[in-house]
Amino acid sequence: MSLAFDPRPRKTRPDRAPDDGWREFITPEGVDLRLRIGSYMERCAAFALDLAIMAVVLVGFSLVALVTLWSSPGDTGIQIIEIIWLLGFFLLRNFYLVIFEMRPGGATPGKRALGLRVVTRDGGRLTADAVFARNAMREIEFFLPAIFFLARGQGIDAALIGLGAIWSGVFLFFPLFNRDRLRLGDLAAGTMVVRTPKRVLAPDLSESSRASHRRASFTDAQLDAYGIKELQVLEQVLRSGERQAITEVARRIRRKIDWQGGLELSDRSFLSDYYTELRARLESRLLFGHRRADKFDRP
Amino acid sequence: MAELHLKSHRFRAEREADWLRLERLLDRVERGGAAKLSRQELMDLPALYQQALSSLSVARSISLDLALVDYLESLCTRAYFIVYGVRSRLRERAADFFLRAWPAAVRSLWRETLVSASITALGAVCAYVLVQRDPSWFYAVVPQNLSEGRGPDATTAFLRSTLYAAPSARDALGVLAAFLFTHNAQVALFAFALGVACCLPTAALMVDNGGVLGAFLALFISRGLGLPAAGWLLIHGVTELFAVTLAGAAGFSVGWAVAFPGARGRLEAIGQAGRRGAVVMAGVVVMLIAAGLLEGFARQLIRQDAVRLAVAAVTALVWVLYFYLPRRGARS
């Protein structure tokens, strides 16, 4: 029997499409909420913001303490302020992030500013121990590298510090080496950080078209020029309201559909009318089971 | 065109009010917690969430309005985390932590705790032997800021005085307690976090910690101050050493899961060990507060060796009974 023969089927690695950061997230009701992973830079920015807030709080705190110190001579004053400062620094370093992530928002002020939040990887609820675990790991992910990078030494000490910096740098850059941008704390807590920006309900674009007086009408052939992808690009252009883009897109569509109606209709209302009619047509076909992905998807 | 001609538009018009109502409720919960909602609103929240979720499903299949689908996704995601993230009140959670979760987590780490304690003991014995043979080893083991003049060069009278000294103004009780607590808690958190690197750095920290203890004991015993030094160390040391040992144990359990995840996936194993370790660590912080108070206050106020040793024995007994005494319902 040949040793090279392996009876088990080889696991082949499927060709992965480039990662767009979207992850399936299925609720118990069976609906996929589609979450996007927070990028490394977003998370760094959020943490930097939190650090800045901590620094500001600590400095403000110390200033208040100093002012009180001046106004109350004697030993006890100094001691009390010393105690408050020591404990304040400790609490801020270890519990500022924990307390905010344990609230219903699941995000520190820095994360909220960037539209990020912490979730558990299995979709369950975020427990206090998970939040504590993921933030305790920050000791070696941020504070340890910081200690090494700020340390100064001579000779053998310098070599040791250099090696330590490289070693602890592994923890710092750990999120860059996995798909879900998990840092060690996320690993230890079973969590991940996702983008959940708050959105407001934008007005329906087909509504604004109805309100306008003049209406352009299009033939079926003209409406068959595009599919869903182009419709949604058109929607984005209309919502952005950028003059130049609207003019350019209107020019292209007029040429593509061979528009004979002249230019008496403004670019915006022309696009808005075309959007409404195209959407009506694509949606009605959707109801009958024809989903036309883009303009190349000929029926 | 008087009537609504797009089905997706009609769909939206019929449900929009409910979505906006859900959004307002979410805003309030995210800002101030669920306590601010009335009973009726609390009852409505899950129903509105379900409705929004089914709207999302429908919108995905019939509507080509990208902004609408995006909005519903964001709305449902926010609602999901609030509806499924409901937790008990702080007081209930604290009670559960002290009565059940913490002792249970500590008990389940008994192997790691034994390992961690043995490594600390090993460090202590090594340092003791080294310093006894050649006192200059003391400087290699004990960092300068911890020894504060205590060393092989100091006179016996000075060493004795450090054991019973009244606190100076600088080392006033409260400040000392706060400093010791924050320092030790930071070391304990490091011991836990470093476990991720396959246990080794945590083991090194444990050896180091035991080494300081062994070196101090060797120095004081060589001057015939063994018993007083034991009282001086153990009155808070029982609590503090136990806490740091537990922190090491929590670190070891994470490191072990990294190296040998067993039948579970590695990610899952690390996650479980990490969360259990976090429960232990939250308790370790509480223990270190107690140790800081004992060190900062009790040690400075109690000057008799016998009383110091008695306090040490009582704290040891209390911790062991609290963690390891079998209790009803612990099986579940």
PDB file of N, CA, C and O in Angstrom, chain B residues 44 51 63 68-69 71 79 101 145 151-152 159 162 168 208 231 250 258 265 273 275 282 284 315-316:
ATOM      1  N   ASP B  44     -44.771  46.951  23.458  1.00  0.00           N
ATOM      2  CA  ASP B  44     -44.836  47.177  22.013  1.00  0.00           C
ATOM      3  C   ASP B  44     -43.516  46.883  21.306  1.00  0.00           C
ATOM      4  O   ASP B  44     -43.505  46.516  20.136  1.00  0.00           O
ATOM      5  N   GLN B  51     -42.395  43.341  13.335  1.00  0.00           N
ATOM      6  CA  GLN B  51     -43.022  43.953  12.175  1.00  0.00           C
ATOM      7  C   GLN B  51     -41.964  44.543  11.238  1.00  0.00           C
ATOM      8  O   GLN B  51     -42.018  44.341  10.024  1.00  0.00           O
ATOM      9  N   SER B  63     -39.135  45.689  -3.231  1.00  0.00           N
ATOM     10  CA  SER B  63     -38.795  47.098  -3.440  1.00  0.00           C
ATOM     11  C   SER B  63     -37.398  47.242  -4.009  1.00  0.00           C
ATOM     12  O   SER B  63     -36.479  46.536  -3.608  1.00  0.00           O
ATOM     13  N   LEU B  68     -34.452  52.630   1.204  1.00  0.00           N
ATOM     14  CA  LEU B  68     -35.449  52.043   2.095  1.00  0.00           C
ATOM     15  C   LEU B  68     -34.917  50.754   2.717  1.00  0.00           C
ATOM     16  O   LEU B  68     -35.028  50.541   3.924  1.00  0.00           O
ATOM     17  N   VAL B  69     -34.330  49.895   1.885  1.00  0.00           N
ATOM     18  CA  VAL B  69     -33.797  48.629   2.404  1.00  0.00           C
ATOM     19  C   VAL B  69     -32.675  48.899   3.398  1.00  0.00           C
ATOM     20  O   VAL B  69     -32.617  48.297   4.474  1.00  0.00           O
ATOM     21  N   TYR B  71     -32.291  51.542   5.239  1.00  0.00           N
ATOM     22  CA  TYR B  71     -32.880  52.067   6.473  1.00  0.00           C
ATOM     23  C   TYR B  71     -33.448  50.937   7.317  1.00  0.00           C
ATOM     24  O   TYR B  71     -33.210  50.860   8.522  1.00  0.00           O
ATOM     25  N   ALA B  79     -32.775  47.347  16.618  1.00  0.00           N
ATOM     26  CA  ALA B  79     -33.834  46.765  17.436  1.00  0.00           C
ATOM     27  C   ALA B  79     -33.444  45.370  17.912  1.00  0.00           C
ATOM     28  O   ALA B  79     -33.710  45.004  19.055  1.00  0.00           O
ATOM     29  N   ALA B 101     -21.786  32.883  40.259  1.00  0.00           N
ATOM     30  CA  ALA B 101     -20.896  32.882  39.098  1.00  0.00           C
ATOM     31  C   ALA B 101     -19.413  32.890  39.488  1.00  0.00           C
ATOM     32  O   ALA B 101     -18.623  32.097  38.973  1.00  0.00           O
ATOM     33  N   ASN B 145      12.167  49.812  43.712  1.00  0.00           N
ATOM     34  CA  ASN B 145      11.082  50.598  44.307  1.00  0.00           C
ATOM     35  C   ASN B 145      10.288  49.784  45.323  1.00  0.00           C
ATOM     36  O   ASN B 145       9.571  50.329  46.149  1.00  0.00           O
ATOM     37  N   GLY B 151      17.381  45.598  52.575  1.00  0.00           N
ATOM     38  CA  GLY B 151      18.267  44.763  51.775  1.00  0.00           C
ATOM     39  C   GLY B 151      19.325  44.160  52.673  1.00  0.00           C
ATOM     40  O   GLY B 151      19.359  44.453  53.882  1.00  0.00           O
ATOM     41  N   PRO B 152      20.206  43.352  52.107  1.00  0.00           N
ATOM     42  CA  PRO B 152      21.253  42.703  52.902  1.00  0.00           C
ATOM     43  C   PRO B 152      22.156  43.713  53.604  1.00  0.00           C
ATOM     44  O   PRO B 152      22.753  43.393  54.626  1.00  0.00           O
ATOM     45  N   LEU B 159      15.568  46.901  59.779  1.00  0.00           N
ATOM     46  CA  LEU B 159      14.618  45.950  59.231  1.00  0.00           C
ATOM     47  C   LEU B 159      13.449  45.752  60.200  1.00  0.00           C
ATOM     48  O   LEU B 159      12.282  45.726  59.811  1.00  0.00           O
ATOM     49  N   THR B 162      11.046  48.577  60.070  1.00  0.00           N
ATOM     50  CA  THR B 162      10.116  48.659  58.930  1.00  0.00           C
ATOM     51  C   THR B 162       8.872  47.805  59.187  1.00  0.00           C
ATOM     52  O   THR B 162       7.817  48.059  58.633  1.00  0.00           O
ATOM     53  N   SER B 168       4.652  57.085  57.781  1.00  0.00           N
ATOM     54  CA  SER B 168       5.074  58.469  57.660  1.00  0.00           C
ATOM     55  C   SER B 168       3.968  59.252  56.966  1.00  0.00           C
ATOM     56  O   SER B 168       3.007  58.669  56.458  1.00  0.00           O
ATOM     57  N   ASP B 208       8.295  35.426  39.107  1.00  0.00           N
ATOM     58  CA  ASP B 208       8.783  36.714  39.571  1.00  0.00           C
ATOM     59  C   ASP B 208       8.126  37.093  40.894  1.00  0.00           C
ATOM     60  O   ASP B 208       8.770  37.496  41.849  1.00  0.00           O
ATOM     61  N   GLY B 231       4.093  37.650  59.785  1.00  0.00           N
ATOM     62  CA  GLY B 231       2.871  38.370  60.171  1.00  0.00           C
ATOM     63  C   GLY B 231       2.693  39.616  59.320  1.00  0.00           C
ATOM     64  O   GLY B 231       1.593  39.920  58.845  1.00  0.00           O
ATOM     65  N   ALA B 250      -6.414  32.132  35.632  1.00  0.00           N
ATOM     66  CA  ALA B 250      -7.291  32.548  34.531  1.00  0.00           C
ATOM     67  C   ALA B 250      -6.484  32.700  33.245  1.00  0.00           C
ATOM     68  O   ALA B 250      -6.915  32.285  32.164  1.00  0.00           O
ATOM     69  N   VAL B 258      -5.681  28.208  23.875  1.00  0.00           N
ATOM     70  CA  VAL B 258      -4.990  28.589  22.637  1.00  0.00           C
ATOM     71  C   VAL B 258      -4.176  27.417  22.109  1.00  0.00           C
ATOM     72  O   VAL B 258      -4.210  27.094  20.922  1.00  0.00           O
ATOM     73  N   GLY B 265     -13.803  24.018  18.453  1.00  0.00           N
ATOM     74  CA  GLY B 265     -12.947  24.825  17.596  1.00  0.00           C
ATOM     75  C   GLY B 265     -12.076  25.700  18.472  1.00  0.00           C
ATOM     76  O   GLY B 265     -12.404  25.980  19.623  1.00  0.00           O
ATOM     77  N   ALA B 273     -12.943  30.133  27.518  1.00  0.00           N
ATOM     78  CA  ALA B 273     -11.954  30.322  28.574  1.00  0.00           C
ATOM     79  C   ALA B 273     -11.822  31.798  28.926  1.00  0.00           C
ATOM     80  O   ALA B 273     -11.693  32.153  30.100  1.00  0.00           O
ATOM     81  N   ARG B 275     -14.106  34.218  28.669  1.00  0.00           N
ATOM     82  CA  ARG B 275     -15.247  34.743  29.426  1.00  0.00           C
ATOM     83  C   ARG B 275     -15.237  34.228  30.857  1.00  0.00           C
ATOM     84  O   ARG B 275     -15.542  34.956  31.792  1.00  0.00           O
ATOM     85  N   ALA B 282     -12.860  39.758  37.437  1.00  0.00           N
ATOM     86  CA  ALA B 282     -13.690  40.776  38.099  1.00  0.00           C
ATOM     87  C   ALA B 282     -13.646  40.544  39.603  1.00  0.00           C
ATOM     88  O   ALA B 282     -13.560  41.497  40.388  1.00  0.00           O
ATOM     89  N   VAL B 284     -11.153  39.017  41.173  1.00  0.00           N
ATOM     90  CA  VAL B 284      -9.787  39.285  41.617  1.00  0.00           C
ATOM     91  C   VAL B 284      -9.627  40.768  41.970  1.00  0.00           C
ATOM     92  O   VAL B 284      -8.988  41.120  42.965  1.00  0.00           O
ATOM     93  N   THR B 315      -8.534  35.264  57.177  1.00  0.00           N
ATOM     94  CA  THR B 315      -8.815  35.574  55.768  1.00  0.00           C
ATOM     95  C   THR B 315      -8.624  34.330  54.902  1.00  0.00           C
ATOM     96  O   THR B 315      -9.428  34.066  54.011  1.00  0.00           O
ATOM     97  N   ALA B 316      -7.580  33.530  55.202  1.00  0.00           N
ATOM     98  CA  ALA B 316      -7.360  32.317  54.410  1.00  0.00           C
ATOM     99  C   ALA B 316      -8.558  31.398  54.509  1.00  0.00           C
ATOM    100  O   ALA B 316      -9.069  30.889  53.494  1.00  0.00           O
TER     101      ALA B 316
END
